[in-house]
Coordinates of C-alpha atoms in Angstrom, one line a residue:
A1 CA -90.7 51.2 49.1
T2 CA -94.0 49.5 48.8
G3 CA -97.4 49.7 50.6
G4 CA -98.4 53.2 49.8
T5 CA -99.5 55.3 47.0
S6 CA -96.8 58.0 47.5
Y7 CA -93.6 58.1 49.4
S8 CA -91.3 60.6 51.0
W9 CA -87.7 59.6 51.8
N10 CA -85.6 61.1 54.5
T11 CA -83.2 61.9 51.6
G12 CA -86.0 64.2 50.4
A13 CA -86.7 62.0 47.5
A14 CA -90.5 61.5 46.7
T15 CA -90.1 58.5 44.4
T16 CA -90.8 54.9 45.0
S17 CA -87.1 54.0 44.7
I18 CA -84.0 55.9 45.4
T19 CA -80.4 55.1 44.5
V20 CA -77.7 55.8 47.1
S21 CA -74.0 55.3 47.5
P22 CA -73.3 55.5 51.1
G23 CA -69.7 55.4 52.3
A24 CA -70.7 53.3 55.2
T25 CA -73.7 51.3 56.4
T26 CA -76.7 53.6 56.5
T27 CA -80.4 53.3 57.3
Y28 CA -82.8 55.1 55.0
T29 CA -86.5 55.9 56.1
V30 CA -89.4 56.4 53.9
T31 CA -92.9 57.7 54.8
A32 CA -95.7 56.1 52.8
T33 CA -99.2 57.7 52.3
N34 CA -102.2 55.6 51.2
A35 CA -105.2 56.7 49.2
A36 CA -107.1 57.8 52.3
G37 CA -104.3 60.1 53.2
C38 CA -103.1 58.0 56.1
T39 CA -99.3 57.7 56.6
A40 CA -96.7 55.2 58.0
A41 CA -93.0 55.0 58.0
A42 CA -90.6 52.2 57.2
S43 CA -86.7 51.9 57.1
G44 CA -84.2 50.0 55.0
T45 CA -80.5 49.6 55.8
V46 CA -77.8 49.7 53.1
T47 CA -74.9 47.6 54.4
V48 CA -71.6 48.8 52.8
N49 CA -69.0 45.9 52.6
T50 CA -65.3 46.7 52.1
T51 CA -63.8 46.3 48.7
P52 CA -61.0 43.7 48.5
T53 CA -57.4 45.0 47.8
A54 CA -56.3 43.0 44.8
T55 CA -52.5 42.4 44.3
I56 CA -50.4 40.3 41.9
T57 CA -47.0 38.9 43.1
P58 CA -44.8 37.5 40.3
S59 CA -42.5 34.6 41.0
G60 CA -39.7 36.3 39.2
A61 CA -38.9 38.8 36.5
T62 CA -41.8 39.7 34.3
T63 CA -39.5 40.5 31.4
F64 CA -37.7 37.4 30.3
C65 CA -36.6 35.4 27.3
A66 CA -38.8 33.0 25.4
G67 CA -38.7 29.6 26.7
N68 CA -39.0 30.7 30.3
S69 CA -42.1 31.5 32.3
V70 CA -43.3 33.4 35.4
T71 CA -46.0 32.5 37.9
L72 CA -48.4 35.3 38.8
T73 CA -50.1 34.9 42.2
A74 CA -53.1 37.0 43.1
S75 CA -54.2 37.8 46.7
G76 CA -56.8 39.8 48.5
G77 CA -59.9 37.7 47.9
T78 CA -61.5 34.4 48.2
S79 CA -61.9 33.7 44.4
Y80 CA -60.0 34.9 41.4
A81 CA -60.7 35.2 37.7
W82 CA -57.8 35.9 35.3
S83 CA -57.9 37.4 31.9
N84 CA -56.3 34.2 30.5
G85 CA -59.2 32.1 31.8
A86 CA -57.4 30.8 34.9
V87 CA -59.7 30.7 38.0
T88 CA -57.0 30.0 40.6
A89 CA -55.0 32.4 42.6
A90 CA -51.8 31.6 40.7
T91 CA -51.3 31.2 36.9
T92 CA -48.1 30.5 35.1
V93 CA -47.6 32.4 31.8
N94 CA -44.9 32.4 29.1
T95 CA -46.2 34.8 26.5
S96 CA -46.2 38.6 26.3
A97 CA -49.5 40.2 27.6
T98 CA -51.2 42.2 30.3
Y99 CA -52.6 39.8 32.7
T100 CA -55.7 41.1 34.7
V101 CA -57.2 39.3 37.7
T102 CA -60.6 40.0 39.2
V103 CA -60.5 39.3 43.0
T104 CA -63.8 38.6 44.8
N105 CA -64.0 38.6 48.6
A106 CA -66.4 36.7 50.9
A107 CA -68.9 39.6 50.6
G108 CA -68.9 39.3 46.9
C109 CA -67.1 42.5 46.4
T110 CA -64.5 42.6 43.6
A111 CA -61.3 44.4 42.7
T112 CA -59.0 44.1 39.7
T113 CA -55.4 44.5 39.1
S114 CA -53.0 43.8 36.2
Q115 CA -49.4 42.7 35.5
V116 CA -47.6 43.3 32.3
V117 CA -45.4 40.3 31.2
T118 CA -42.9 40.8 28.4
V119 CA -41.4 37.8 26.7
N120 CA -38.4 38.6 24.5
A121 CA -37.6 36.5 21.5
V122 CA -34.5 34.3 21.7
P123 CA -32.0 34.1 18.9
A124 CA -32.1 31.2 16.4
P125 CA -28.5 30.4 15.9
T126 CA -27.1 28.1 13.3
V127 CA -23.8 26.3 12.9
N128 CA -22.4 24.6 9.8
S129 CA -21.4 21.0 10.0
P130 CA -18.3 20.4 7.8
S131 CA -16.6 17.2 6.9
I132 CA -12.8 16.9 7.0
C133 CA -10.2 14.3 6.4
T134 CA -8.2 12.8 9.2
G135 CA -5.6 15.4 10.2
G136 CA -7.5 18.2 8.6
T137 CA -8.8 21.5 10.1
A138 CA -12.4 22.5 10.0
T139 CA -13.9 26.0 10.4
L140 CA -17.3 26.2 12.2
T141 CA -19.2 29.5 11.9
A142 CA -22.2 30.5 14.0
T143 CA -24.9 32.9 12.9
G144 CA -28.1 34.3 14.5
G145 CA -26.7 36.2 17.4
V146 CA -24.6 39.2 18.3
S147 CA -22.1 37.3 20.5
Y148 CA -21.1 33.7 20.9
V149 CA -19.5 31.4 23.4
W150 CA -18.4 28.0 22.2
N151 CA -18.0 24.9 24.4
T152 CA -14.3 25.1 23.5
G153 CA -14.2 28.4 25.5
A154 CA -13.8 30.5 22.4
V155 CA -15.9 33.7 22.2
T156 CA -15.7 34.3 18.5
T157 CA -18.1 33.9 15.6
S158 CA -15.9 31.2 14.0
I159 CA -13.6 28.6 15.4
S160 CA -11.0 26.3 13.7
V161 CA -10.7 22.8 15.1
T162 CA -8.7 19.7 14.3
P163 CA -10.6 16.8 15.9
G164 CA -9.2 13.3 15.7
A165 CA -12.7 11.8 15.4
T166 CA -16.1 13.0 14.5
T167 CA -17.0 15.6 17.2
T168 CA -20.0 17.9 17.9
Y169 CA -19.4 21.5 18.9
T170 CA -22.0 23.7 20.7
V171 CA -22.2 27.5 20.6
T172 CA -24.4 29.7 22.8
A173 CA -25.6 32.7 20.9
T174 CA -26.8 35.9 22.6
N175 CA -29.0 38.5 20.8
A176 CA -29.2 42.2 21.3
I177 CA -31.6 42.0 24.2
G178 CA -29.5 39.4 26.1
C179 CA -31.5 36.3 25.3
T180 CA -29.6 33.1 24.5
A181 CA -30.0 29.9 22.5
A182 CA -27.7 27.1 21.7
A183 CA -26.9 25.4 18.4
S184 CA -24.5 22.6 17.4
G185 CA -22.4 21.7 14.5
T186 CA -20.8 18.4 13.9
V187 CA -17.4 18.0 12.3
T188 CA -17.3 14.6 10.6
V189 CA -13.9 13.2 10.4
V190 CA -13.5 10.9 7.3
A191 CA -10.7 8.4 7.5
N192 CA -7.9 8.9 5.0
P193 CA -7.4 6.0 2.6
V194 CA -4.7 3.4 3.4
A195 CA -2.5 3.6 0.3
T196 CA -0.2 0.8 -0.6
V197 CA 2.2 0.2 -3.5
N198 CA 4.0 -3.0 -4.4
N199 CA 7.7 -3.2 -4.9
P200 CA 8.3 -5.2 -8.0
A201 CA 11.6 -6.6 -9.1
V202 CA 12.2 -7.6 -12.7
C203 CA 15.2 -8.6 -14.8
A204 CA 16.7 -6.2 -17.3
G205 CA 14.6 -6.2 -20.5
N206 CA 11.4 -7.2 -18.8
T207 CA 8.5 -5.0 -17.7
A208 CA 7.5 -4.3 -14.1
T209 CA 3.8 -3.8 -13.1
V210 CA 3.4 -1.2 -10.3
T211 CA 0.1 -1.4 -8.5
A212 CA -1.5 0.9 -5.9
T213 CA -4.5 0.1 -3.7
G214 CA -6.7 2.0 -1.2
G215 CA -8.5 4.6 -3.1
G216 CA -11.0 5.6 -5.7
T217 CA -8.6 7.7 -7.8
Y218 CA -4.9 7.6 -8.3
L219 CA -2.2 10.1 -9.4
W220 CA 1.3 8.9 -9.9
N221 CA 4.4 11.0 -10.0
T222 CA 4.7 9.8 -13.6
G223 CA 1.4 11.5 -14.4
A224 CA -0.5 8.1 -14.7
T225 CA -4.0 8.2 -13.3
T226 CA -4.7 4.4 -13.1
N227 CA -4.0 2.2 -10.1
T228 CA -1.6 0.2 -12.2
F229 CA 1.0 1.1 -14.7
T230 CA 4.1 -0.6 -16.3
T231 CA 7.7 0.5 -16.6
T232 CA 11.1 -0.9 -17.5
T233 CA 12.9 1.8 -15.5
A234 CA 14.1 1.3 -11.9
G235 CA 13.3 3.9 -9.4
V236 CA 10.9 5.1 -6.7
Y237 CA 7.3 5.7 -7.8
S238 CA 4.9 7.6 -5.6
V239 CA 1.1 7.8 -5.8
T240 CA -1.5 10.0 -4.2
V241 CA -4.6 8.0 -3.5
T242 CA -8.0 9.8 -3.1
N243 CA -11.1 8.0 -1.7
A244 CA -14.8 8.8 -2.3
S245 CA -14.8 11.5 0.4
G246 CA -11.9 13.3 -1.2
C247 CA -9.4 12.3 1.5
T248 CA -5.9 11.5 0.3
A249 CA -2.9 9.5 1.3
T250 CA 0.4 8.9 -0.4
A251 CA 2.6 5.8 -0.8
S252 CA 5.7 4.8 -2.7
G253 CA 7.0 1.7 -4.3
I254 CA 10.5 0.8 -5.5
V255 CA 11.0 -0.8 -8.9
T256 CA 14.2 -2.9 -8.9
V257 CA 15.6 -3.8 -12.3
N258 CA 18.1 -6.6 -11.8
A259 CA 21.0 -6.9 -14.2
L260 CA 21.1 -10.1 -16.2
P261 CA 24.0 -12.4 -15.5
T262 CA 26.9 -12.6 -18.0
P263 CA 27.7 -16.3 -18.0
S264 CA 30.7 -17.7 -19.9
V265 CA 31.7 -21.3 -20.6
N266 CA 35.1 -22.5 -21.8
S267 CA 35.4 -24.5 -25.0
P268 CA 37.9 -27.3 -24.4
T269 CA 39.7 -29.3 -27.0
I270 CA 40.5 -32.8 -25.8
C271 CA 42.2 -35.9 -27.2
A272 CA 40.1 -38.9 -28.0
G273 CA 39.6 -41.0 -24.9
T274 CA 40.0 -38.2 -22.4
I275 CA 37.4 -36.2 -20.4
A276 CA 36.6 -32.6 -21.2
T277 CA 35.5 -30.3 -18.3
L278 CA 33.2 -27.4 -19.2
T279 CA 33.0 -24.8 -16.4
A280 CA 30.4 -22.0 -16.2
T281 CA 31.0 -18.6 -14.5
G282 CA 28.9 -15.4 -14.0
G283 CA 26.0 -16.8 -12.1
V284 CA 25.0 -18.2 -8.7
A285 CA 23.2 -21.2 -10.0
Y286 CA 23.4 -23.1 -13.3
V287 CA 21.3 -25.6 -15.4
W288 CA 23.1 -27.3 -18.2
S289 CA 21.5 -28.7 -21.4
T290 CA 22.5 -32.1 -20.0
G291 CA 20.3 -31.5 -16.9
S292 CA 23.2 -31.0 -14.5
H293 CA 22.9 -28.2 -11.9
A294 CA 26.6 -28.0 -11.1
D295 CA 28.8 -25.2 -12.2
H296 CA 30.8 -27.7 -14.4
I297 CA 30.2 -30.8 -16.3
N298 CA 32.5 -33.6 -17.7
T299 CA 32.0 -35.2 -21.0
V300 CA 33.8 -37.4 -23.5
T301 CA 31.5 -36.4 -26.4
A302 CA 32.2 -33.6 -28.8
G303 CA 29.5 -31.0 -29.3
T304 CA 28.1 -27.7 -28.1
Y305 CA 26.8 -27.6 -24.5
T306 CA 24.5 -24.8 -23.2
V307 CA 24.2 -23.5 -19.6
T308 CA 21.5 -21.2 -18.2
A309 CA 23.0 -19.1 -15.4
T310 CA 20.8 -17.5 -12.7
S311 CA 21.9 -14.3 -10.9
M312 CA 21.3 -13.2 -7.2
G313 CA 18.2 -11.4 -8.5
S314 CA 16.9 -14.6 -10.1
C315 CA 17.6 -13.3 -13.6
T316 CA 18.9 -15.7 -16.3
A317 CA 21.1 -15.8 -19.3
T318 CA 22.6 -18.5 -21.4
A319 CA 26.1 -19.3 -22.7
S320 CA 27.5 -22.2 -24.7
G321 CA 30.8 -24.0 -24.8
T322 CA 32.0 -26.4 -27.5
V323 CA 33.9 -29.6 -26.9
T324 CA 36.3 -30.5 -29.7
I325 CA 37.8 -34.0 -29.8
V326 CA 41.1 -34.3 -31.6
A327 CA 42.1 -37.8 -32.9
N328 CA 45.1 -39.3 -31.2
P329 CA 48.1 -39.9 -33.5
T330 CA 48.8 -43.4 -34.9
V331 CA 52.3 -44.0 -33.7
T332 CA 54.3 -46.8 -35.3
A333 CA 57.9 -47.9 -34.9
T334 CA 60.2 -50.0 -37.1
N335 CA 61.7 -53.2 -35.8
G336 CA 65.4 -53.6 -35.7
V337 CA 68.0 -56.3 -35.9
I338 CA 71.3 -56.1 -34.1
C339 CA 74.0 -57.5 -36.4
S340 CA 77.2 -58.8 -34.9
G341 CA 78.9 -55.8 -33.3
S342 CA 76.5 -53.3 -34.9
P343 CA 73.6 -51.5 -33.2
A344 CA 70.2 -51.4 -34.6
T345 CA 68.3 -48.3 -35.6
V346 CA 64.6 -48.1 -35.0
T347 CA 62.4 -45.2 -36.1
A348 CA 59.0 -44.0 -34.9
S349 CA 56.5 -42.1 -37.0
G350 CA 53.0 -40.7 -36.9
A351 CA 53.5 -38.0 -34.4
S352 CA 55.3 -34.7 -33.9
T353 CA 57.4 -35.4 -30.9
Y354 CA 58.5 -38.7 -29.3
V355 CA 59.7 -40.0 -26.0
W356 CA 61.1 -43.5 -25.9
N357 CA 61.2 -45.6 -22.8
T358 CA 65.0 -45.2 -23.0
G359 CA 64.5 -41.5 -22.4
A360 CA 65.4 -40.5 -25.9
T361 CA 63.3 -37.8 -27.5
T362 CA 64.2 -38.3 -31.2
A363 CA 62.2 -40.1 -33.8
S364 CA 65.0 -42.6 -34.4
I365 CA 67.2 -44.2 -31.8
S366 CA 70.1 -46.6 -32.0
V367 CA 70.0 -49.6 -29.6
S368 CA 72.5 -52.3 -28.9
S369 CA 70.3 -54.6 -26.9
V370 CA 67.5 -56.8 -28.0
G371 CA 64.1 -56.3 -26.6
T372 CA 60.9 -54.3 -27.0
Y373 CA 61.2 -50.5 -27.1
T374 CA 58.2 -48.3 -26.5
V375 CA 57.7 -44.9 -27.8
T376 CA 55.1 -42.3 -26.9
G377 CA 54.3 -39.9 -29.7
T378 CA 52.6 -36.5 -29.3
S379 CA 50.8 -34.8 -32.1
V380 CA 50.8 -31.1 -32.8
A381 CA 47.5 -30.9 -30.9
G382 CA 49.1 -32.5 -27.9
C383 CA 47.5 -35.9 -28.2
T384 CA 49.5 -39.0 -27.6
A385 CA 49.7 -42.6 -28.6
T386 CA 52.3 -45.3 -28.1
G387 CA 54.1 -47.7 -30.5
S388 CA 56.6 -50.3 -30.0
S389 CA 59.6 -51.8 -31.8
T390 CA 61.1 -55.2 -31.4
V391 CA 64.8 -55.5 -31.7
T392 CA 66.3 -58.9 -32.3
A393 CA 70.0 -60.1 -32.8
S394 CA 71.4 -61.9 -35.8
T395 CA 74.8 -63.0 -37.1
N396 CA 76.3 -61.4 -40.1
P397 CA 75.7 -63.5 -43.4
T398 CA 78.7 -65.1 -45.3
P399 CA 77.9 -64.2 -48.8
T400 CA 79.6 -65.8 -51.8
V401 CA 79.6 -64.9 -55.5
N402 CA 80.8 -67.0 -58.3
N403 CA 83.3 -65.9 -60.8
A404 CA 82.6 -66.0 -64.5
T405 CA 84.7 -65.7 -67.6
I406 CA 83.0 -64.6 -70.8
C407 CA 83.9 -63.6 -74.3
V408 CA 83.3 -60.1 -75.4
G409 CA 79.8 -59.6 -76.4
N410 CA 78.5 -62.3 -74.2
S411 CA 77.0 -62.1 -70.7
A412 CA 77.8 -63.8 -67.5
T413 CA 75.6 -64.6 -64.5
L414 CA 76.9 -63.8 -61.1
T415 CA 75.0 -65.5 -58.3
A416 CA 75.3 -64.5 -54.6
T417 CA 74.5 -66.8 -51.8
G418 CA 74.5 -66.7 -48.0
G419 CA 72.0 -63.9 -47.5
A420 CA 68.3 -63.3 -47.6
S421 CA 68.4 -60.1 -49.7
Y422 CA 71.1 -58.6 -51.8
V423 CA 72.2 -55.2 -53.1
W424 CA 74.8 -55.2 -55.8
N425 CA 77.1 -52.4 -56.5
T426 CA 75.4 -52.1 -59.8
G427 CA 72.1 -51.3 -58.1
P428 CA 69.8 -54.2 -58.7
S429 CA 68.7 -56.1 -55.7
L430 CA 68.8 -59.5 -57.3
Q431 CA 70.4 -62.7 -56.1
A432 CA 71.8 -63.3 -59.6
L433 CA 73.2 -60.5 -61.8
P434 CA 73.1 -61.4 -65.5

């Protein structure tokens, strides 16, 4: 109150000012007294406005898992002030706290209310990401939760999978308070190597080279650890090929050892002037030292002839045959003279057996007709030659011899005539015998 020197309120107070808390609008009267003792009254009204009713309405559960949020909406006033600094009726929150709002109505009266928001932690699951070889099986194991659900439908901690290609698997982990989070693991499928082995074929006595491809390392059933090895033994050789990722594949090769041919060539003996035939056997193709590619050759020349025979497996071996030329015999025959009434005897020589054109097969034949007689003589080696004999006719001679008379102690000369040659009973072949 003002305007006086002392005051008296209807509340009984005698002070300049009073403090009141009326429950409703109330008029208060004060009597003021001045220095002269004069008095006057005045009134003041305390208007009591209603306090707003502050409320908070959450948009959903106020206890939730991290990563979610809730909108808190205040009502009951015309303006709002939140403890998180928001000055709108609604505020969206995602952290644990007690959120208080001060609600002010049109009369400026305020009220406060609070809402507790609890944000539970979500699990932090992990999944391994293994690598496997094509056709292999991988085990994926999840951690960080108390229960798990895989996108394969499995509800276990670990799953075993055999993907045909690189595949990502997802698991949803749930913790003890029911919050969930997802994690993924990728199974990388590494292609197996493509292993190959050659199939060498060699001839007996030669070395085969067996070669594998497709990997970084190799292990043969022989124990060899290189991609190539040599052998002289026929058989099946297998290799395990491993690439840089450790994936393996196997392959096999067959080593064929072809037998060498066993050629043979005859060694003919021929007579001079005839043709020798050398024939090779034991192969499927032949090459002679003469250059011929036939299975046989003909020659009239003595010597050694070599042939290279090739088998079905293209293996080769050589053989030789020798041509021996035997000289033909030199067949001769004597000439004969048919004397009156007497046949002539002709004789062949120079061979082992004989055949005359008369059919006779003896060395000497007796003929009664003039002419030429041919004989074919065959040597011990079977070679032949021919000779001929000319048979002529002649009359018998009419020899004469003189008679001589001598004294004892002397000699006589006897002289024959009428012939071309003479044989005396004494032996000498002289015309005159002294």
